[in-house]
Coordinates of C-alpha atoms in Angstrom, one line a residue:
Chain A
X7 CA 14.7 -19.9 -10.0
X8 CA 14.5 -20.9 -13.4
X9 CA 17.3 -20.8 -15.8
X10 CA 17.0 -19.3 -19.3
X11 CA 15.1 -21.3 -21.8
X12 CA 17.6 -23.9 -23.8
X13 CA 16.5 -26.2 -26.6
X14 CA 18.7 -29.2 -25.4
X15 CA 16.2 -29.1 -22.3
X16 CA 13.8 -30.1 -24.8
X17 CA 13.3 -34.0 -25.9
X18 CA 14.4 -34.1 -29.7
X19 CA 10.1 -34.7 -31.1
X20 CA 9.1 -31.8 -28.8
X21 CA 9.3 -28.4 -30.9
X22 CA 11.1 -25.8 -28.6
X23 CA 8.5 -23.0 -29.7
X24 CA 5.7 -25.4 -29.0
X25 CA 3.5 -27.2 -25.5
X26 CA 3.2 -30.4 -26.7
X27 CA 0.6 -32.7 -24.5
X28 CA 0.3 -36.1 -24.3
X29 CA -3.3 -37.4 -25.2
X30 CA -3.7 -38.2 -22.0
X31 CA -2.6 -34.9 -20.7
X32 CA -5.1 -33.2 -23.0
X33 CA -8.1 -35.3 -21.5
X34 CA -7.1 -34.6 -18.1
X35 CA -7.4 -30.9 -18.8
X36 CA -10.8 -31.2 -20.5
X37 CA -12.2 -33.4 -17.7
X38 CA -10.7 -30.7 -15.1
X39 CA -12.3 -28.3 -17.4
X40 CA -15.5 -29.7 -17.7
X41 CA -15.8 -29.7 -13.5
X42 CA -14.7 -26.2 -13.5
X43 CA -17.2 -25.1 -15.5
X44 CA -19.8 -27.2 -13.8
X45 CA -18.9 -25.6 -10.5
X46 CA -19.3 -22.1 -12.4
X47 CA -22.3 -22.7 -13.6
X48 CA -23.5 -23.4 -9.7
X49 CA -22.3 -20.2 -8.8
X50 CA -24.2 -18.7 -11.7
X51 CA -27.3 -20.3 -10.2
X52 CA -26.3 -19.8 -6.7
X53 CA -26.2 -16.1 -8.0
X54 CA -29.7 -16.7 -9.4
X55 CA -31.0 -18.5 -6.2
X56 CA -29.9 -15.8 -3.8
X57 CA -31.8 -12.7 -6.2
X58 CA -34.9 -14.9 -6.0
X59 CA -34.8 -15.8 -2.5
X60 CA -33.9 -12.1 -1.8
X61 CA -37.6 -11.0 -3.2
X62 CA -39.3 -13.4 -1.1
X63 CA -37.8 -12.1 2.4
X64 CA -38.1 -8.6 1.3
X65 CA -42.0 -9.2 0.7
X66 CA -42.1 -11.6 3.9
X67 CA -40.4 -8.2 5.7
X68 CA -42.8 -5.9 4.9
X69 CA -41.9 -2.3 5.4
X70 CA -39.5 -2.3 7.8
X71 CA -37.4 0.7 6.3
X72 CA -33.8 0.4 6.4
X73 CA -33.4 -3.5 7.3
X74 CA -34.7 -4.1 3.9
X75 CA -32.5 -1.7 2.2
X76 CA -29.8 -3.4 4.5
X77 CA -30.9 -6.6 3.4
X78 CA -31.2 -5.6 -0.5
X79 CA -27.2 -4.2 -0.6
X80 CA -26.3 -7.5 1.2
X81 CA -28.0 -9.3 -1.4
X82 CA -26.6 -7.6 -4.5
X83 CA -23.5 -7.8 -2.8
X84 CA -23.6 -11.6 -2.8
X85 CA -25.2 -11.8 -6.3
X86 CA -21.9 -9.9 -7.6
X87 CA -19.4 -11.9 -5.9
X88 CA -21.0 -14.9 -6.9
X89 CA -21.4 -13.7 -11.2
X90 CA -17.4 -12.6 -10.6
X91 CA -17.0 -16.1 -9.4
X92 CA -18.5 -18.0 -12.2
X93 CA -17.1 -15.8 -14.5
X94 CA -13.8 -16.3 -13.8
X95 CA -13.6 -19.9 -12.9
X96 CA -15.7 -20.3 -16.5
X97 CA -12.6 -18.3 -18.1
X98 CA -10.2 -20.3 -16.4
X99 CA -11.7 -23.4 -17.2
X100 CA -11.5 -22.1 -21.2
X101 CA -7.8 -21.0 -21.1
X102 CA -7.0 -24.3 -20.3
X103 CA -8.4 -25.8 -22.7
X104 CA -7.5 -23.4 -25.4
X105 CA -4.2 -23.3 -24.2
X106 CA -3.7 -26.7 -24.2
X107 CA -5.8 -27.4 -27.9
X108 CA -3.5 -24.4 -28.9
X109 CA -0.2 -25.5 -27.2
X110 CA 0.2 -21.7 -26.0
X111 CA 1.7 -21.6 -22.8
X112 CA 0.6 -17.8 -22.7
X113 CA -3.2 -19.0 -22.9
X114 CA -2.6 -21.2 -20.3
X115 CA -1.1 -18.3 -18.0
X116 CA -4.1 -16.8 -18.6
X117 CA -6.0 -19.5 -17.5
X118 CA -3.9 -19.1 -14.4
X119 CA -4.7 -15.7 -14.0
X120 CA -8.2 -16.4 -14.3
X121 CA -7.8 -19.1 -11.2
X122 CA -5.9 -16.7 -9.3
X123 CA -8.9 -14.2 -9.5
X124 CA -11.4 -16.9 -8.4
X125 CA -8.6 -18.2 -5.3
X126 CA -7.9 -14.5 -4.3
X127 CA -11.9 -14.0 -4.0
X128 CA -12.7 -17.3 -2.0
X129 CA -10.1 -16.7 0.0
X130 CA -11.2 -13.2 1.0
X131 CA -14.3 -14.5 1.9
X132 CA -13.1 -17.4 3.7
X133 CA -10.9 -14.9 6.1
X134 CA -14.4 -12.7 6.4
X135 CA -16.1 -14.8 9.5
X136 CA -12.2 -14.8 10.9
X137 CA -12.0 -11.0 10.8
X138 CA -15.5 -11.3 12.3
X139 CA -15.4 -13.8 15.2
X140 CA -12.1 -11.6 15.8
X141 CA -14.0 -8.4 15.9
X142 CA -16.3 -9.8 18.4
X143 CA -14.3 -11.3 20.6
X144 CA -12.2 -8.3 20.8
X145 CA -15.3 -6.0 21.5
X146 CA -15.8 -8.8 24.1
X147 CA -12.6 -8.7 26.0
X148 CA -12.5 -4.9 26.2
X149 CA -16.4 -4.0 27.0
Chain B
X26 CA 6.0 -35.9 -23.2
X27 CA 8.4 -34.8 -20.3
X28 CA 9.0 -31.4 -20.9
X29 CA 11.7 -29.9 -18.0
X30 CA 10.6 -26.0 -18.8
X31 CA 7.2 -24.9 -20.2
X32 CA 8.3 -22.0 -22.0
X33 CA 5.8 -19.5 -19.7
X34 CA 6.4 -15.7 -19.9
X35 CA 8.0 -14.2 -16.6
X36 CA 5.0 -12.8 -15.3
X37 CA 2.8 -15.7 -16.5
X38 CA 5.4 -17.9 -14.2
X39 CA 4.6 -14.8 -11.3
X40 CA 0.9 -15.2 -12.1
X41 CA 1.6 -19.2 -11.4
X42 CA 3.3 -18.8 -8.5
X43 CA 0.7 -16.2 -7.5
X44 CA -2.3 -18.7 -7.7
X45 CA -0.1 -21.8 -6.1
X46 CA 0.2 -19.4 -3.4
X47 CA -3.6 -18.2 -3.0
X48 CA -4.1 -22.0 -3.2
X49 CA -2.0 -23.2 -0.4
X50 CA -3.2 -20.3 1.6
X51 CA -7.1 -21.4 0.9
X52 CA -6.5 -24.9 2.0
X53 CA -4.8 -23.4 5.1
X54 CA -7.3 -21.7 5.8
X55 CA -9.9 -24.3 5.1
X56 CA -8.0 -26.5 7.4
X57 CA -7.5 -23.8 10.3
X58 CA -11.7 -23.5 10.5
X59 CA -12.2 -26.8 10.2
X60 CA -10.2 -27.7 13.1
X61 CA -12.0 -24.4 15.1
X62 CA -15.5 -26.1 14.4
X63 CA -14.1 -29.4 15.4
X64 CA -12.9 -28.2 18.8
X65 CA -16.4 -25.9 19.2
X66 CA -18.0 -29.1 18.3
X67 CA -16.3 -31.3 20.8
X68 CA -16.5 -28.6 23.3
X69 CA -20.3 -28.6 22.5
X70 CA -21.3 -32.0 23.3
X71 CA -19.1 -32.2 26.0
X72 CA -21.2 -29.2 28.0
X73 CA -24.3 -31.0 26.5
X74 CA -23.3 -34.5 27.9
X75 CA -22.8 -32.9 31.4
X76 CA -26.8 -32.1 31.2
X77 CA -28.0 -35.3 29.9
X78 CA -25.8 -38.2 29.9
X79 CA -28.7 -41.0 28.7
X80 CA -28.2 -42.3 25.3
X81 CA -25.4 -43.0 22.6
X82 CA -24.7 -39.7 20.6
X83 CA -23.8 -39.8 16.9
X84 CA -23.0 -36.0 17.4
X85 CA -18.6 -36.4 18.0
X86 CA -18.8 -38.9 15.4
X87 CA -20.4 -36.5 12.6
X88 CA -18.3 -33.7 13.4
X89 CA -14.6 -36.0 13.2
X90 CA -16.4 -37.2 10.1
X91 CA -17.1 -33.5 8.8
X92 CA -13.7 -32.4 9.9
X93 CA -11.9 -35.2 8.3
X94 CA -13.8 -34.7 4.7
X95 CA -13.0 -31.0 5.2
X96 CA -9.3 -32.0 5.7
X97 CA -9.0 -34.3 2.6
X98 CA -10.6 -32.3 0.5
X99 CA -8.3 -29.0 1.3
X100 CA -5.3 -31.7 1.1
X101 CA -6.4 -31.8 -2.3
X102 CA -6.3 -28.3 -3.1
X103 CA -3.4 -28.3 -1.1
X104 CA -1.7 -30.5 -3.5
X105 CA -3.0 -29.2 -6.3
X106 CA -1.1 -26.1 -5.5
X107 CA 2.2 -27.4 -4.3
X108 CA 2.2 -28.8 -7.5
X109 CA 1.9 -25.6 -9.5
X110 CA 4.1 -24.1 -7.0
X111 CA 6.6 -26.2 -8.6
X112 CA 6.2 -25.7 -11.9
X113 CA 6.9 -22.0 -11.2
X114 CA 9.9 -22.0 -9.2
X115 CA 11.5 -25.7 -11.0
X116 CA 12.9 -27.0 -14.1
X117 CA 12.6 -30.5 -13.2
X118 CA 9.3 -31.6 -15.2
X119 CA 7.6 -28.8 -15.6
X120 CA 4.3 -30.7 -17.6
X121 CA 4.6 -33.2 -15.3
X122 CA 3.9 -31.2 -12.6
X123 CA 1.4 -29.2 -14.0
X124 CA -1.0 -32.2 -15.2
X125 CA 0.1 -33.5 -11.7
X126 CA -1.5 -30.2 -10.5
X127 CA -4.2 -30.4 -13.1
X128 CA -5.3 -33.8 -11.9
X129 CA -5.5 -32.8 -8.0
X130 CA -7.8 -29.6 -9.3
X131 CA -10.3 -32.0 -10.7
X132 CA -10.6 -34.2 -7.8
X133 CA -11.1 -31.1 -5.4
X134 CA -13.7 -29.7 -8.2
X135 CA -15.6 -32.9 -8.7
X136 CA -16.1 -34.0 -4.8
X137 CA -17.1 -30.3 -4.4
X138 CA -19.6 -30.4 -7.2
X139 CA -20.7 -33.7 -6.2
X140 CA -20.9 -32.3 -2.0
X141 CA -23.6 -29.3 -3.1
X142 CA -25.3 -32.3 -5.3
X143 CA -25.6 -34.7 -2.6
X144 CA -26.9 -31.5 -0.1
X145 CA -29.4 -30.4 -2.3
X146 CA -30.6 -33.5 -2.8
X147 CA -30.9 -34.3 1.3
X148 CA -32.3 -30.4 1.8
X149 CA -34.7 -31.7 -0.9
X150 CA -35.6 -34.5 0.6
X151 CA -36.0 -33.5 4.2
X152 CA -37.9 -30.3 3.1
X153 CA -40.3 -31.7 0.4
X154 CA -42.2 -34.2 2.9
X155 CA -42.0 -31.7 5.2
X156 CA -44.2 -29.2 3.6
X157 CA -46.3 -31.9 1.8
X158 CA -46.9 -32.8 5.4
X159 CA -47.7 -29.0 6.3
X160 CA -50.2 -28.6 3.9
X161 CA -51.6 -31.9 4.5
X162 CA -52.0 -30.7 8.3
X163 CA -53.5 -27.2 6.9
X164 CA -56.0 -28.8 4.3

């Protein structure tokens, strides 16, 4: 647990009120924040790639009723996890920075949140084909 | 600069603690299916090999290979969270940890960036002459 905050923790040039970073520290969070938002924008054109994609295999289906409406839900599904992806892993990316440019150990909380958001959502869908391949097997064993 | 305590807000410091623990539990996970796909791939050429056994197979080596990239790079997230686990629940060197943290993020960002490159670029590859030689067949 931590203990309450005390000033003589602090070395005597670091301001108590105040996150001070190293130069070095401060270009290691703008590299880190410069991949983030590259990955971000991938999702962004992930998100872009799967709408597009999503019009060709409609066409290429034809009318085939409710498989393309099926299809189309799935789709926008995808498109709106991977926009909330981007978005927050963009955000998160810029809270570190700021906070860090700033010294504000609340932006960079923020940034945390932010991260947290993006983790909690990749890791939802990385338990989805667990859930799944449980499901089935379960069906399996008692059919 | 060594600073023992980043003065974070309680529930910032819960937040922190919050997203080491998605982290770890992502890189578990991550780890977990990768050593699932590793057994179904072993399993897989194993039931293959008793149909054919002619020929060298690359197959066991790409999936070890696969499984120990997957490995490495959850490690890295892995790490990346211990390390901000730390910094919420320590007072040793609190920025040390966290740039520690910040360091392991980038490394598990940029080898995943680079990964979806370096597929896109193969899919590209293997898909282009493959339609140019389609059409070539159709004209």
């Amino acid at each position: 647990m931590n203990t309450p905050f005390n000033a003589s923790d602090f070395p005597s040039s670091v301001s108590t009120s105040q996150l001070v970073f190293s130069d070095a520290g401060a270009l290691e969070v703008g590299r880190l924040a410069r991949w983030m938002k590259v990955a971000a924008a991938g999702h962004y054109f992930l998100a872009a790639f799967i709408t597009v994609a999503a019009f060709f295999v409609g066409a290429a289906m034809g009318d085939t009723g409710g498989w393309v409406i099926l299809m189309l839900v799935i789709n926008a599904l995808a498109v709106i996890l991977a926009l909330y992806a981007g978005r927050w892993l963009w955000e998160a990316a810029d809270h570190f920075v700021q906070g860090v440019v700033h010294e504000a150990p609340g932006v960079l909380g923020r940034g945390f949140g932010s991260l947290r958001a993006y983790w909690i959502l990749i890791g939802i869908l990385g338990l989805i084909p667990f859930v799944f391949a449980g499901a089935v097997f379960a069906l399996e064993l008692f059919s | 600069m060594n600073i023992r305590r980043i003065p974070f807000s309680l529930s910032d410091e819960r937040c922190l603690a919050s997203t080491a623990r998605w982290g770890m539990l992502i890189a578990l996970v991550g780890i977990g299916s990768g050593t699932l796909e590793l057994i179904d791939g072993i399993a897989a050429h194993h039931a293959s090999s008793f149909d054919s056994s002619s020929g060298i197979s690359l197959t066991p080596l790409l999936v070890v290979g696969v499984f120990a990239f997957k490995v490495f790079l959850d490690l890295l997230l892995f790490r990346a969270a211990w390390a901000f686990r730390k910094v919420a629940r320590t007072d040793e060197a609190d920025q040390v940890y966290l740039l520690r943290g910040f360091r392991w993020l980038r490394y598990y960002f940029m080898i995943q960036v680079l990964l979806v490159i370096v597929s896109v670029v193969a899919v590209a590859l293997v898909l282009f002459p493959a339609a140019l030689f389609g059409l070539g067949r159709l004209g």
